């Protein structure tokens, strides 16, 4: 079981959250090739170990949270608010 500590709501079970995906930098649409867009939208490395992820507290405050989580152990190192839009 994964527990995330929401900065607004406190410790909550991960079932209250929606996993959005890996946090990656959005490329500039005015200066990006179709291959770079494809990589941003669809390609993920999914490595074992620590990863930066985006979660939505859908059953709580409704805020997007940046989560640093270990994909093998489920340990959570950091949870912080990134706003209502969820952009990095
Ligand atoms: Zn919350």
PDB file of C-alpha atoms and ligand atoms in Angstrom:
ATOM      1  CA  UNK A   1       0.000   0.000   0.000  1.00  0.00           C
ATOM      2  CA  UNK A   2       1.235   3.468  -0.873  1.00  0.00           C
ATOM      3  CA  UNK A   3       0.518   6.439   1.367  1.00  0.00           C
ATOM      4  CA  UNK A   4       0.921   9.912  -0.094  1.00  0.00           C
ATOM      5  CA  UNK A   5       1.124  12.949   2.180  1.00  0.00           C
ATOM      6  CA  UNK A   6      -0.881  15.628   0.403  1.00  0.00           C
ATOM      7  CA  UNK A   7       0.364  19.119   1.385  1.00  0.00           C
ATOM      8  CA  UNK A   8      -3.281  20.208   1.796  1.00  0.00           C
ATOM      9  CA  UNK A   9      -5.060  17.111   3.166  1.00  0.00           C
ATOM     10  CA  UNK A  10      -2.350  15.165   5.027  1.00  0.00           C
ATOM     11  CA  UNK A  11      -1.566  11.429   4.744  1.00  0.00           C
ATOM     12  CA  UNK A  12      -3.968   9.565   2.459  1.00  0.00           C
ATOM     13  CA  UNK A  13      -4.134   6.145   0.840  1.00  0.00           C
ATOM     14  CA  UNK A  14      -3.078   6.112  -2.819  1.00  0.00           C
ATOM     15  CA  UNK A  15      -6.582   4.970  -3.806  1.00  0.00           C
ATOM     16  CA  UNK A  16      -7.696   8.607  -3.313  1.00  0.00           C
ATOM     17  CA  UNK A  17      -5.311   9.714  -6.062  1.00  0.00           C
ATOM     18  CA  UNK A  18      -5.149   9.270  -9.809  1.00  0.00           C
ATOM     19  CA  UNK A  19      -1.754   8.483 -11.298  1.00  0.00           C
ATOM     20  CA  UNK A  20      -1.286  10.842 -14.236  1.00  0.00           C
ATOM     21  CA  UNK A  21       2.162   9.766 -15.380  1.00  0.00           C
ATOM     22  CA  UNK A  22       5.836  10.510 -15.518  1.00  0.00           C
ATOM     23  CA  UNK A  23       6.724  14.190 -15.173  1.00  0.00           C
ATOM     24  CA  UNK A  24       8.493  15.395 -18.280  1.00  0.00           C
ATOM     25  CA  UNK A  25       9.233  18.868 -19.547  1.00  0.00           C
ATOM     26  CA  UNK A  26       6.747  20.045 -22.175  1.00  0.00           C
ATOM     27  CA  UNK A  27       8.556  21.095 -25.358  1.00  0.00           C
ATOM     28  CA  UNK A  28       7.966  24.516 -26.890  1.00  0.00           C
ATOM     29  CA  UNK A  29       5.285  23.975 -29.588  1.00  0.00           C
ATOM     30  CA  UNK A  30       6.899  26.650 -31.769  1.00  0.00           C
ATOM     31  CA  UNK A  31      10.257  24.936 -31.810  1.00  0.00           C
ATOM     32  CA  UNK A  32       9.557  21.184 -31.732  1.00  0.00           C
ATOM     33  CA  UNK A  33       9.775  18.460 -34.336  1.00  0.00           C
ATOM     34  CA  UNK A  34       7.024  15.830 -34.725  1.00  0.00           C
ATOM     35  CA  UNK A  35       9.469  13.236 -33.365  1.00  0.00           C
ATOM     36  CA  UNK A  36      10.010  15.314 -30.208  1.00  0.00           C
ATOM     37  CA  UNK A  37       6.212  15.663 -29.732  1.00  0.00           C
ATOM     38  CA  UNK A  38       5.812  11.928 -30.175  1.00  0.00           C
ATOM     39  CA  UNK A  39       8.454  11.336 -27.505  1.00  0.00           C
ATOM     40  CA  UNK A  40       6.797  13.808 -25.122  1.00  0.00           C
ATOM     41  CA  UNK A  41       3.309  12.356 -25.589  1.00  0.00           C
ATOM     42  CA  UNK A  42       3.923   8.614 -25.870  1.00  0.00           C
ATOM     43  CA  UNK A  43       7.409   7.410 -25.025  1.00  0.00           C
ATOM     44  CA  UNK A  44       8.347   6.682 -21.429  1.00  0.00           C
ATOM     45  CA  UNK A  45      11.455   5.005 -20.091  1.00  0.00           C
ATOM     46  CA  UNK A  46       9.794   3.398 -17.011  1.00  0.00           C
ATOM     47  CA  UNK A  47      13.061   2.612 -15.236  1.00  0.00           C
ATOM     48  CA  UNK A  48      13.277   0.776 -11.923  1.00  0.00           C
ATOM     49  CA  UNK A  49      14.268   3.094  -9.089  1.00  0.00           C
ATOM     50  CA  UNK A  50      13.337   6.679  -8.276  1.00  0.00           C
ATOM     51  CA  UNK A  51      11.002   8.491 -10.644  1.00  0.00           C
ATOM     52  CA  UNK A  52       9.292  11.878 -10.790  1.00  0.00           C
ATOM     53  CA  UNK A  53       5.553  11.413 -11.256  1.00  0.00           C
ATOM     54  CA  UNK A  54       2.396  13.480 -11.449  1.00  0.00           C
ATOM     55  CA  UNK A  55      -0.641  12.502  -9.355  1.00  0.00           C
ATOM     56  CA  UNK A  56      -4.062  14.120  -8.941  1.00  0.00           C
ATOM     57  CA  UNK A  57      -5.753  14.145  -5.532  1.00  0.00           C
ATOM     58  CA  UNK A  58      -9.144  13.437  -7.095  1.00  0.00           C
ATOM     59  CA  UNK A  59     -10.941  12.392  -3.870  1.00  0.00           C
ATOM     60  CA  UNK A  60      -9.477  15.284  -1.876  1.00  0.00           C
ATOM     61  CA  UNK A  61      -8.363  18.779  -2.725  1.00  0.00           C
ATOM     62  CA  UNK A  62      -8.286  18.237  -6.492  1.00  0.00           C
ATOM     63  CA  UNK A  63      -4.726  19.517  -6.789  1.00  0.00           C
ATOM     64  CA  UNK A  64      -1.962  18.082  -8.942  1.00  0.00           C
ATOM     65  CA  UNK A  65       1.016  16.827  -6.955  1.00  0.00           C
ATOM     66  CA  UNK A  66       4.602  16.173  -7.965  1.00  0.00           C
ATOM     67  CA  UNK A  67       5.625  12.889  -6.354  1.00  0.00           C
ATOM     68  CA  UNK A  68       9.094  11.377  -6.216  1.00  0.00           C
ATOM     69  CA  UNK A  69       8.505   7.644  -5.783  1.00  0.00           C
ATOM     70  CA  UNK A  70      10.637   4.523  -5.918  1.00  0.00           C
ATOM     71  CA  UNK A  71       9.046   2.224  -8.497  1.00  0.00           C
ATOM     72  CA  UNK A  72      10.397  -0.961  -6.973  1.00  0.00           C
ATOM     73  CA  UNK A  73       9.742  -0.382  -3.267  1.00  0.00           C
ATOM     74  CA  UNK A  74       6.883   2.148  -3.432  1.00  0.00           C
ATOM     75  CA  UNK A  75       8.747   4.461  -1.035  1.00  0.00           C
ATOM     76  CA  UNK A  76       7.809   8.118  -1.405  1.00  0.00           C
ATOM     77  CA  UNK A  77      10.543  10.713  -1.014  1.00  0.00           C
ATOM     78  CA  UNK A  78       8.695  13.953  -1.783  1.00  0.00           C
ATOM     79  CA  UNK A  79       5.175  15.232  -2.448  1.00  0.00           C
ATOM     80  CA  UNK A  80       4.584  18.846  -3.419  1.00  0.00           C
ATOM     81  CA  UNK A  81       1.800  20.882  -4.958  1.00  0.00           C
ATOM     82  CA  UNK A  82       2.242  21.903  -8.591  1.00  0.00           C
ATOM     83  CA  UNK A  83      -1.067  23.703  -8.974  1.00  0.00           C
ATOM     84  CA  UNK A  84      -4.423  23.129 -10.565  1.00  0.00           C
ATOM     85  CA  UNK A  85      -3.016  22.588 -14.058  1.00  0.00           C
ATOM     86  CA  UNK A  86      -0.323  20.082 -13.236  1.00  0.00           C
ATOM     87  CA  UNK A  87       2.370  21.504 -15.490  1.00  0.00           C
ATOM     88  CA  UNK A  88       5.939  20.937 -14.283  1.00  0.00           C
TER      89      UNK A  88
HETATM   90 ZN1  LIG B   1      -5.201  16.883  -1.179  1.00  0.00          ZN
END
